Amino acid sequence: MTAITVTAPAKVNLYLHVTGRRADGYHLLESLVAFTDFGDGITATPSDRLTLTVDGPFADRIPTGPDNLILQAAQGLRDLCDIQAGAHIHLDKRLPVAAGIGGGSADAAATLTALCRLWQVDPDPARLDALALGLGADVPVCLRGQPAHMAGVGEEITLAPDLPDLAVLLVNPGVALSTPAVFKARNSGFSPPDRLPDRAFADRDGFLSGLAARGNDLMAAATRIAPVVGTVMKALDALGGCRLARMSGSGATCFALFDSSQVATQAAAVLAQDHPGWWCATGRFKKM
Ligand code: C5P
Protein backbone atom coordinates (compact mmCIF):
# COMPACT_ATOMS: atom_id res chain seq x y z
CA MET A 1 0.00 0.00 0.00
CA THR A 2 1.41 3.36 -0.99
CA ALA A 3 0.82 6.76 0.61
CA ILE A 4 -2.72 8.11 0.92
CA THR A 5 -3.03 11.90 0.62
CA VAL A 6 -6.19 13.76 1.63
CA THR A 7 -6.88 17.50 1.68
CA ALA A 8 -8.23 18.96 4.91
CA PRO A 9 -10.14 21.95 3.53
CA ALA A 10 -10.91 25.17 5.37
CA LYS A 11 -14.37 25.15 6.96
CA VAL A 12 -16.35 28.34 6.46
CA ASN A 13 -19.39 29.16 8.62
CA LEU A 14 -21.48 31.18 6.16
CA TYR A 15 -23.67 32.13 9.11
CA LEU A 16 -23.61 30.96 12.69
CA HIS A 17 -26.45 31.43 15.16
CA VAL A 18 -26.03 30.53 18.80
CA THR A 19 -29.49 29.22 19.67
CA GLY A 20 -29.05 28.00 23.25
CA ARG A 21 -26.76 26.50 25.81
CA ARG A 22 -26.67 22.98 27.21
CA ALA A 23 -26.36 22.20 30.89
CA ASP A 24 -22.74 21.10 30.30
CA GLY A 25 -21.85 24.56 28.97
CA TYR A 26 -21.67 23.61 25.27
CA HIS A 27 -23.63 25.91 23.00
CA LEU A 28 -26.37 24.93 20.59
CA LEU A 29 -25.74 26.26 17.11
CA GLU A 30 -27.41 26.62 13.75
CA SER A 31 -24.87 27.10 11.01
CA LEU A 32 -24.45 26.68 7.29
CA VAL A 33 -21.00 25.26 6.67
CA ALA A 34 -19.10 24.94 3.39
CA PHE A 35 -15.57 23.85 2.55
CA THR A 36 -12.98 25.46 0.32
CA ASP A 37 -11.07 23.76 -2.48
CA PHE A 38 -7.79 24.44 -0.62
CA GLY A 39 -6.55 23.44 2.81
CA ASP A 40 -4.03 21.47 4.83
CA GLY A 41 -2.56 18.24 3.44
CA ILE A 42 -2.63 14.93 5.33
CA THR A 43 -0.52 12.03 4.06
CA ALA A 44 -0.66 8.61 5.71
CA THR A 45 1.91 5.89 5.00
CA PRO A 46 2.18 2.39 6.47
CA SER A 47 4.19 1.99 9.67
CA ASP A 48 4.15 -0.28 12.71
CA ARG A 49 3.76 2.72 15.07
CA LEU A 50 1.65 5.90 15.10
CA THR A 51 3.85 8.90 14.35
CA LEU A 52 3.33 12.47 13.18
CA THR A 53 5.51 15.01 11.42
CA VAL A 54 4.49 18.52 10.43
CA ASP A 55 5.75 21.08 7.95
CA GLY A 56 4.25 24.01 6.07
CA PRO A 57 3.87 27.73 6.81
CA PHE A 58 2.06 27.25 10.16
CA ALA A 59 3.97 24.13 11.34
CA ASP A 60 5.57 25.87 14.30
CA ARG A 61 2.15 26.38 15.94
CA ILE A 62 1.33 22.65 16.02
CA PRO A 63 2.04 20.48 19.06
CA THR A 64 3.15 17.00 17.93
CA GLY A 65 2.63 15.24 21.29
CA PRO A 66 -0.24 12.90 22.22
CA ASP A 67 -2.68 15.82 22.70
CA ASN A 68 -2.53 16.49 18.96
CA LEU A 69 -5.99 15.86 17.48
CA ILE A 70 -4.50 13.96 14.53
CA LEU A 71 -2.88 11.37 16.79
CA GLN A 72 -6.03 11.17 18.92
CA ALA A 73 -8.11 10.55 15.78
CA ALA A 74 -5.68 7.85 14.63
CA GLN A 75 -5.67 6.12 18.02
CA GLY A 76 -9.47 6.38 18.24
CA LEU A 77 -9.88 4.73 14.83
CA ARG A 78 -7.38 2.04 15.76
CA ASP A 79 -9.41 1.23 18.88
CA LEU A 80 -12.75 1.43 17.06
CA CYS A 81 -11.68 -1.01 14.32
CA ASP A 82 -9.37 -3.13 16.48
CA ILE A 83 -6.40 -2.38 14.23
CA GLN A 84 -2.89 -3.50 15.13
CA ALA A 85 -1.13 -1.63 12.31
CA GLY A 86 0.26 1.87 12.76
CA ALA A 87 0.75 4.74 10.34
CA HIS A 88 3.08 7.60 9.77
CA ILE A 89 1.04 10.76 9.31
CA HIS A 90 2.46 13.88 7.76
CA LEU A 91 0.64 17.21 8.06
CA ASP A 92 1.33 20.04 5.65
CA LYS A 93 -0.05 22.93 7.75
CA ARG A 94 -1.06 25.61 5.29
CA LEU A 95 -4.06 27.10 7.16
CA PRO A 96 -3.67 29.41 10.17
CA VAL A 97 -4.39 27.81 13.55
CA ALA A 98 -7.00 28.79 16.17
CA ALA A 99 -8.59 30.66 13.31
CA GLY A 100 -12.30 29.70 13.10
CA ILE A 101 -11.88 27.70 9.88
CA GLY A 102 -11.75 24.17 11.23
CA GLY A 103 -8.00 23.72 11.37
CA GLY A 104 -7.45 20.92 13.87
CA SER A 105 -10.96 19.55 13.27
CA ALA A 106 -10.43 19.35 9.51
CA ASP A 107 -7.04 17.68 10.07
CA ALA A 108 -8.62 15.13 12.44
CA ALA A 109 -11.42 14.39 9.97
CA ALA A 110 -8.95 14.06 7.07
CA THR A 111 -6.86 11.70 9.22
CA LEU A 112 -9.91 9.46 9.78
CA THR A 113 -10.62 9.45 6.03
CA ALA A 114 -6.99 8.73 5.10
CA LEU A 115 -6.56 5.96 7.67
CA CYS A 116 -9.83 4.23 6.72
CA ARG A 117 -8.33 3.95 3.24
CA LEU A 118 -4.81 3.01 4.40
CA TRP A 119 -6.08 0.33 6.81
CA GLN A 120 -8.93 -0.65 4.46
CA VAL A 121 -11.61 -0.40 7.12
CA ASP A 122 -15.16 0.83 6.73
CA PRO A 123 -16.49 1.54 10.24
CA ASP A 124 -20.18 1.90 11.00
CA PRO A 125 -20.97 5.58 10.16
CA ALA A 126 -22.74 6.23 13.49
CA ARG A 127 -19.75 4.95 15.46
CA LEU A 128 -17.33 6.93 13.29
CA ASP A 129 -19.45 10.05 13.91
CA ALA A 130 -19.39 9.40 17.65
CA LEU A 131 -15.58 9.11 17.54
CA ALA A 132 -15.44 12.34 15.49
CA LEU A 133 -17.73 14.24 17.88
CA GLY A 134 -15.59 13.15 20.83
CA LEU A 135 -12.60 14.78 19.12
CA GLY A 136 -14.39 18.11 18.62
CA ALA A 137 -17.80 19.57 17.80
CA ASP A 138 -16.75 20.44 14.22
CA VAL A 139 -15.14 17.12 13.34
CA PRO A 140 -18.37 15.33 12.18
CA VAL A 141 -19.21 18.09 9.69
CA CYS A 142 -15.58 18.16 8.51
CA LEU A 143 -15.87 14.39 7.84
CA ARG A 144 -18.68 15.17 5.35
CA GLY A 145 -16.57 17.85 3.66
CA GLN A 146 -19.51 19.21 1.70
CA PRO A 147 -22.09 21.97 2.23
CA ALA A 148 -24.13 21.14 5.33
CA HIS A 149 -26.44 22.56 7.94
CA MET A 150 -25.06 21.98 11.40
CA ALA A 151 -27.22 22.04 14.54
CA GLY A 152 -27.09 20.83 18.13
CA VAL A 153 -23.50 21.27 19.29
CA GLY A 154 -22.35 19.98 15.90
CA GLU A 155 -23.78 16.48 15.86
CA GLU A 156 -26.96 17.21 13.87
CA ILE A 157 -25.84 17.39 10.26
CA THR A 158 -28.07 17.75 7.23
CA LEU A 159 -26.41 17.95 3.84
CA ALA A 160 -27.29 21.19 2.05
CA PRO A 161 -27.59 21.84 -1.69
CA ASP A 162 -24.45 22.96 -3.53
CA LEU A 163 -23.79 26.66 -3.17
CA PRO A 164 -24.35 28.93 -6.18
CA ASP A 165 -21.19 29.82 -8.08
CA LEU A 166 -19.15 32.16 -5.85
CA ALA A 167 -15.50 32.80 -5.18
CA VAL A 168 -14.29 33.13 -1.61
CA LEU A 169 -11.46 35.13 -0.06
CA LEU A 170 -10.29 34.13 3.44
CA VAL A 171 -8.33 36.61 5.54
CA ASN A 172 -6.66 36.10 8.91
CA PRO A 173 -4.90 39.00 10.66
CA GLY A 174 -2.46 36.72 12.49
CA VAL A 175 -4.20 36.71 15.86
CA ALA A 176 -5.05 33.29 17.34
CA LEU A 177 -8.46 33.19 19.06
CA SER A 178 -9.39 30.52 21.58
CA THR A 179 -12.85 29.08 20.83
CA PRO A 180 -13.78 28.58 24.53
CA ALA A 181 -12.67 32.15 25.30
CA VAL A 182 -14.89 33.55 22.54
CA PHE A 183 -17.93 31.52 23.66
CA LYS A 184 -17.27 32.67 27.23
CA ALA A 185 -17.01 36.34 26.23
CA ARG A 186 -20.40 36.25 24.51
CA ASN A 187 -22.87 38.36 26.47
CA SER A 188 -25.87 38.56 24.14
CA GLY A 189 -29.01 36.41 24.17
CA PHE A 190 -29.82 33.58 21.81
CA SER A 191 -30.94 33.76 18.18
CA PRO A 192 -33.64 31.69 16.50
CA PRO A 193 -32.25 28.77 14.44
CA ASP A 194 -33.53 30.29 11.12
CA ARG A 195 -32.04 27.69 8.76
CA LEU A 196 -31.56 28.93 5.20
CA PRO A 197 -34.20 27.14 3.12
CA ASP A 198 -33.20 24.97 0.12
CA ARG A 199 -34.90 27.34 -2.34
CA ALA A 200 -32.39 30.06 -1.37
CA PHE A 201 -29.58 27.99 -2.94
CA ALA A 202 -31.16 28.18 -6.41
CA ASP A 203 -29.50 31.44 -7.49
CA ARG A 204 -26.66 33.67 -6.36
CA ASP A 205 -28.71 36.77 -5.50
CA GLY A 206 -31.28 34.84 -3.47
CA PHE A 207 -28.50 33.01 -1.65
CA LEU A 208 -26.62 36.20 -0.83
CA SER A 209 -29.74 37.97 0.44
CA GLY A 210 -30.48 34.92 2.62
CA LEU A 211 -26.97 35.15 4.08
CA ALA A 212 -27.28 38.93 4.49
CA ALA A 213 -30.29 38.34 6.76
CA ARG A 214 -28.18 36.04 8.97
CA GLY A 215 -24.92 36.65 10.80
CA ASN A 216 -22.27 35.31 13.10
CA ASP A 217 -23.37 35.52 16.74
CA LEU A 218 -19.76 35.10 17.92
CA MET A 219 -18.46 38.13 16.09
CA ALA A 220 -19.13 40.75 18.80
CA ALA A 221 -17.34 38.62 21.41
CA ALA A 222 -14.42 37.85 19.07
CA THR A 223 -14.08 41.55 18.24
CA ARG A 224 -13.97 42.49 21.92
CA ILE A 225 -11.09 40.03 22.47
CA ALA A 226 -9.33 40.90 19.19
CA PRO A 227 -10.43 44.33 17.89
CA VAL A 228 -8.49 43.68 14.67
CA VAL A 229 -11.44 41.50 13.58
CA GLY A 230 -13.38 44.76 13.15
CA THR A 231 -10.53 46.16 11.04
CA VAL A 232 -10.56 43.05 8.82
CA MET A 233 -14.33 43.26 8.35
CA LYS A 234 -14.10 46.94 7.39
CA ALA A 235 -11.32 46.19 4.90
CA LEU A 236 -13.31 43.33 3.33
CA ASP A 237 -16.52 45.36 3.06
CA ALA A 238 -14.58 48.09 1.24
CA LEU A 239 -13.14 45.74 -1.42
CA GLY A 240 -14.42 46.24 -4.97
CA GLY A 241 -16.86 43.46 -5.90
CA CYS A 242 -17.33 42.15 -2.33
CA ARG A 243 -20.89 40.77 -2.20
CA LEU A 244 -20.87 39.80 1.48
CA ALA A 245 -18.30 39.62 4.28
CA ARG A 246 -18.56 37.79 7.60
CA MET A 247 -16.40 36.21 10.28
CA SER A 248 -16.12 32.39 10.26
CA GLY A 249 -16.61 30.27 13.39
CA SER A 250 -15.12 31.88 16.49
CA GLY A 251 -12.69 33.94 14.35
CA ALA A 252 -10.43 35.60 13.74
CA THR A 253 -10.60 34.51 10.06
CA CYS A 254 -13.13 36.47 8.02
CA PHE A 255 -14.32 35.76 4.52
CA ALA A 256 -15.64 37.73 1.58
CA LEU A 257 -17.72 36.38 -1.31
CA PHE A 258 -17.31 37.49 -4.93
CA ASP A 259 -19.08 36.77 -8.21
CA SER A 260 -15.92 35.44 -9.89
CA SER A 261 -12.42 34.17 -9.12
CA GLN A 262 -10.97 37.01 -11.15
CA VAL A 263 -12.62 39.68 -8.95
CA ALA A 264 -11.63 37.77 -5.79
CA THR A 265 -8.00 37.56 -6.91
CA GLN A 266 -7.91 41.29 -7.68
CA ALA A 267 -9.42 42.04 -4.26
CA ALA A 268 -6.83 39.79 -2.56
CA ALA A 269 -4.04 41.69 -4.32
CA VAL A 270 -5.42 45.03 -3.07
CA LEU A 271 -5.69 43.65 0.47
CA ALA A 272 -2.17 42.18 0.40
CA GLN A 273 -0.81 45.57 -0.56
CA ASP A 274 -2.65 47.41 2.22
CA HIS A 275 -2.07 44.73 4.88
CA PRO A 276 1.04 42.74 3.96
CA GLY A 277 1.05 40.90 7.32
CA TRP A 278 -2.40 39.36 6.87
CA TRP A 279 -2.83 35.81 5.60
CA CYS A 280 -5.06 35.66 2.49
CA ALA A 281 -6.27 32.78 0.32
CA THR A 282 -8.78 32.66 -2.51
CA GLY A 283 -10.66 29.73 -3.97
CA ARG A 284 -14.08 28.23 -4.49
CA PHE A 285 -16.40 26.09 -2.42
CA LYS A 286 -16.28 22.33 -2.83
CA LYS A 287 -19.37 20.78 -4.36
CA MET A 288 -21.16 17.65 -3.19
O1 C5P B 1 -15.51 20.84 20.48
P1 C5P B 1 -14.33 21.76 20.44
O2 C5P B 1 -13.14 21.19 21.14
O3 C5P B 1 -14.03 22.30 19.10
O4 C5P B 1 -14.79 23.01 21.29
C1 C5P B 1 -13.90 23.85 21.98
C2 C5P B 1 -14.65 24.62 23.05
O5 C5P B 1 -15.54 25.56 22.45
C3 C5P B 1 -15.53 23.79 23.98
O6 C5P B 1 -14.81 23.28 25.06
C4 C5P B 1 -16.57 24.79 24.41
O7 C5P B 1 -16.04 25.64 25.43
C5 C5P B 1 -16.75 25.65 23.18
N1 C5P B 1 -17.87 25.18 22.34
C6 C5P B 1 -19.17 25.43 22.75
N2 C5P B 1 -20.21 24.99 21.97
C7 C5P B 1 -19.98 24.34 20.79
C8 C5P B 1 -18.67 24.09 20.36
C9 C5P B 1 -17.63 24.53 21.17
O8 C5P B 1 -19.40 26.03 23.79
N3 C5P B 1 -21.01 23.95 20.06
XYZ file of N, CA and C in Angstrom, residues 3 8 22 36 45 47 55 63 65 111-112 125 137 147 156 164 173 177 180 192 205 210 223 238 245 256 261 271 277:
87
model
N 1.319 5.653 -0.221
C 0.821 6.757 0.606
C -0.597 7.176 0.194
N -7.385 18.555 3.785
C -8.234 18.965 4.911
C -8.646 20.409 4.641
N -26.356 24.217 26.485
C -26.674 22.982 27.206
C -26.220 23.091 28.665
N -13.688 24.872 1.453
C -12.981 25.463 0.317
C -12.236 24.375 -0.472
N 1.144 7.005 5.596
C 1.907 5.890 5.002
C 1.994 4.753 6.022
N 3.140 2.018 8.652
C 4.188 1.986 9.673
C 3.709 1.035 10.767
N 5.039 19.943 8.534
C 5.747 21.080 7.947
C 4.717 22.041 7.344
N 1.410 21.418 18.128
C 2.039 20.476 19.057
C 2.026 19.078 18.439
N 2.767 16.249 20.235
C 2.627 15.239 21.292
C 1.272 14.556 21.222
N -7.621 12.847 8.710
C -6.858 11.699 9.216
C -7.742 10.455 9.239
N -8.982 10.612 9.734
C -9.905 9.463 9.777
C -10.150 8.933 8.361
N -20.981 4.110 10.193
C -20.968 5.583 10.163
C -21.354 6.222 11.495
N -16.441 19.361 18.300
C -17.801 19.570 17.801
C -17.847 19.715 16.276
N -21.198 20.999 1.602
C -22.094 21.968 2.228
C -23.107 21.274 3.142
N -25.799 17.331 14.777
C -26.961 17.210 13.875
C -26.569 17.808 12.532
N -24.468 28.309 -4.856
C -24.349 28.926 -6.180
C -22.885 29.287 -6.439
N -5.853 37.936 10.314
C -4.900 38.996 10.663
C -3.734 38.529 11.519
N -7.341 33.006 18.125
C -8.457 33.194 19.056
C -8.857 31.839 19.618
N -13.085 28.460 23.232
C -13.776 28.575 24.527
C -13.811 30.012 25.032
N -32.862 32.821 17.010
C -33.641 31.689 16.504
C -32.777 30.873 15.541
N -28.170 35.611 -6.200
C -28.712 36.770 -5.499
C -29.589 36.349 -4.323
N -30.218 35.807 1.464
C -30.476 34.924 2.617
C -29.347 35.013 3.633
N -14.602 40.205 18.482
C -14.076 41.554 18.235
C -13.659 42.235 19.543
N -14.968 47.001 2.150
C -14.576 48.091 1.239
C -14.002 47.578 -0.080
N -19.454 39.981 3.451
C -18.300 39.617 4.284
C -18.793 39.269 5.678
N -14.847 36.893 2.471
C -15.636 37.733 1.582
C -16.016 36.888 0.375
N -13.781 34.352 -9.645
C -12.421 34.169 -9.119
C -11.542 35.350 -9.491
N -5.799 43.866 -0.979
C -5.693 43.650 0.468
C -4.251 43.358 0.882
N 0.881 41.924 6.270
C 1.051 40.904 7.319
C -0.117 39.937 7.433
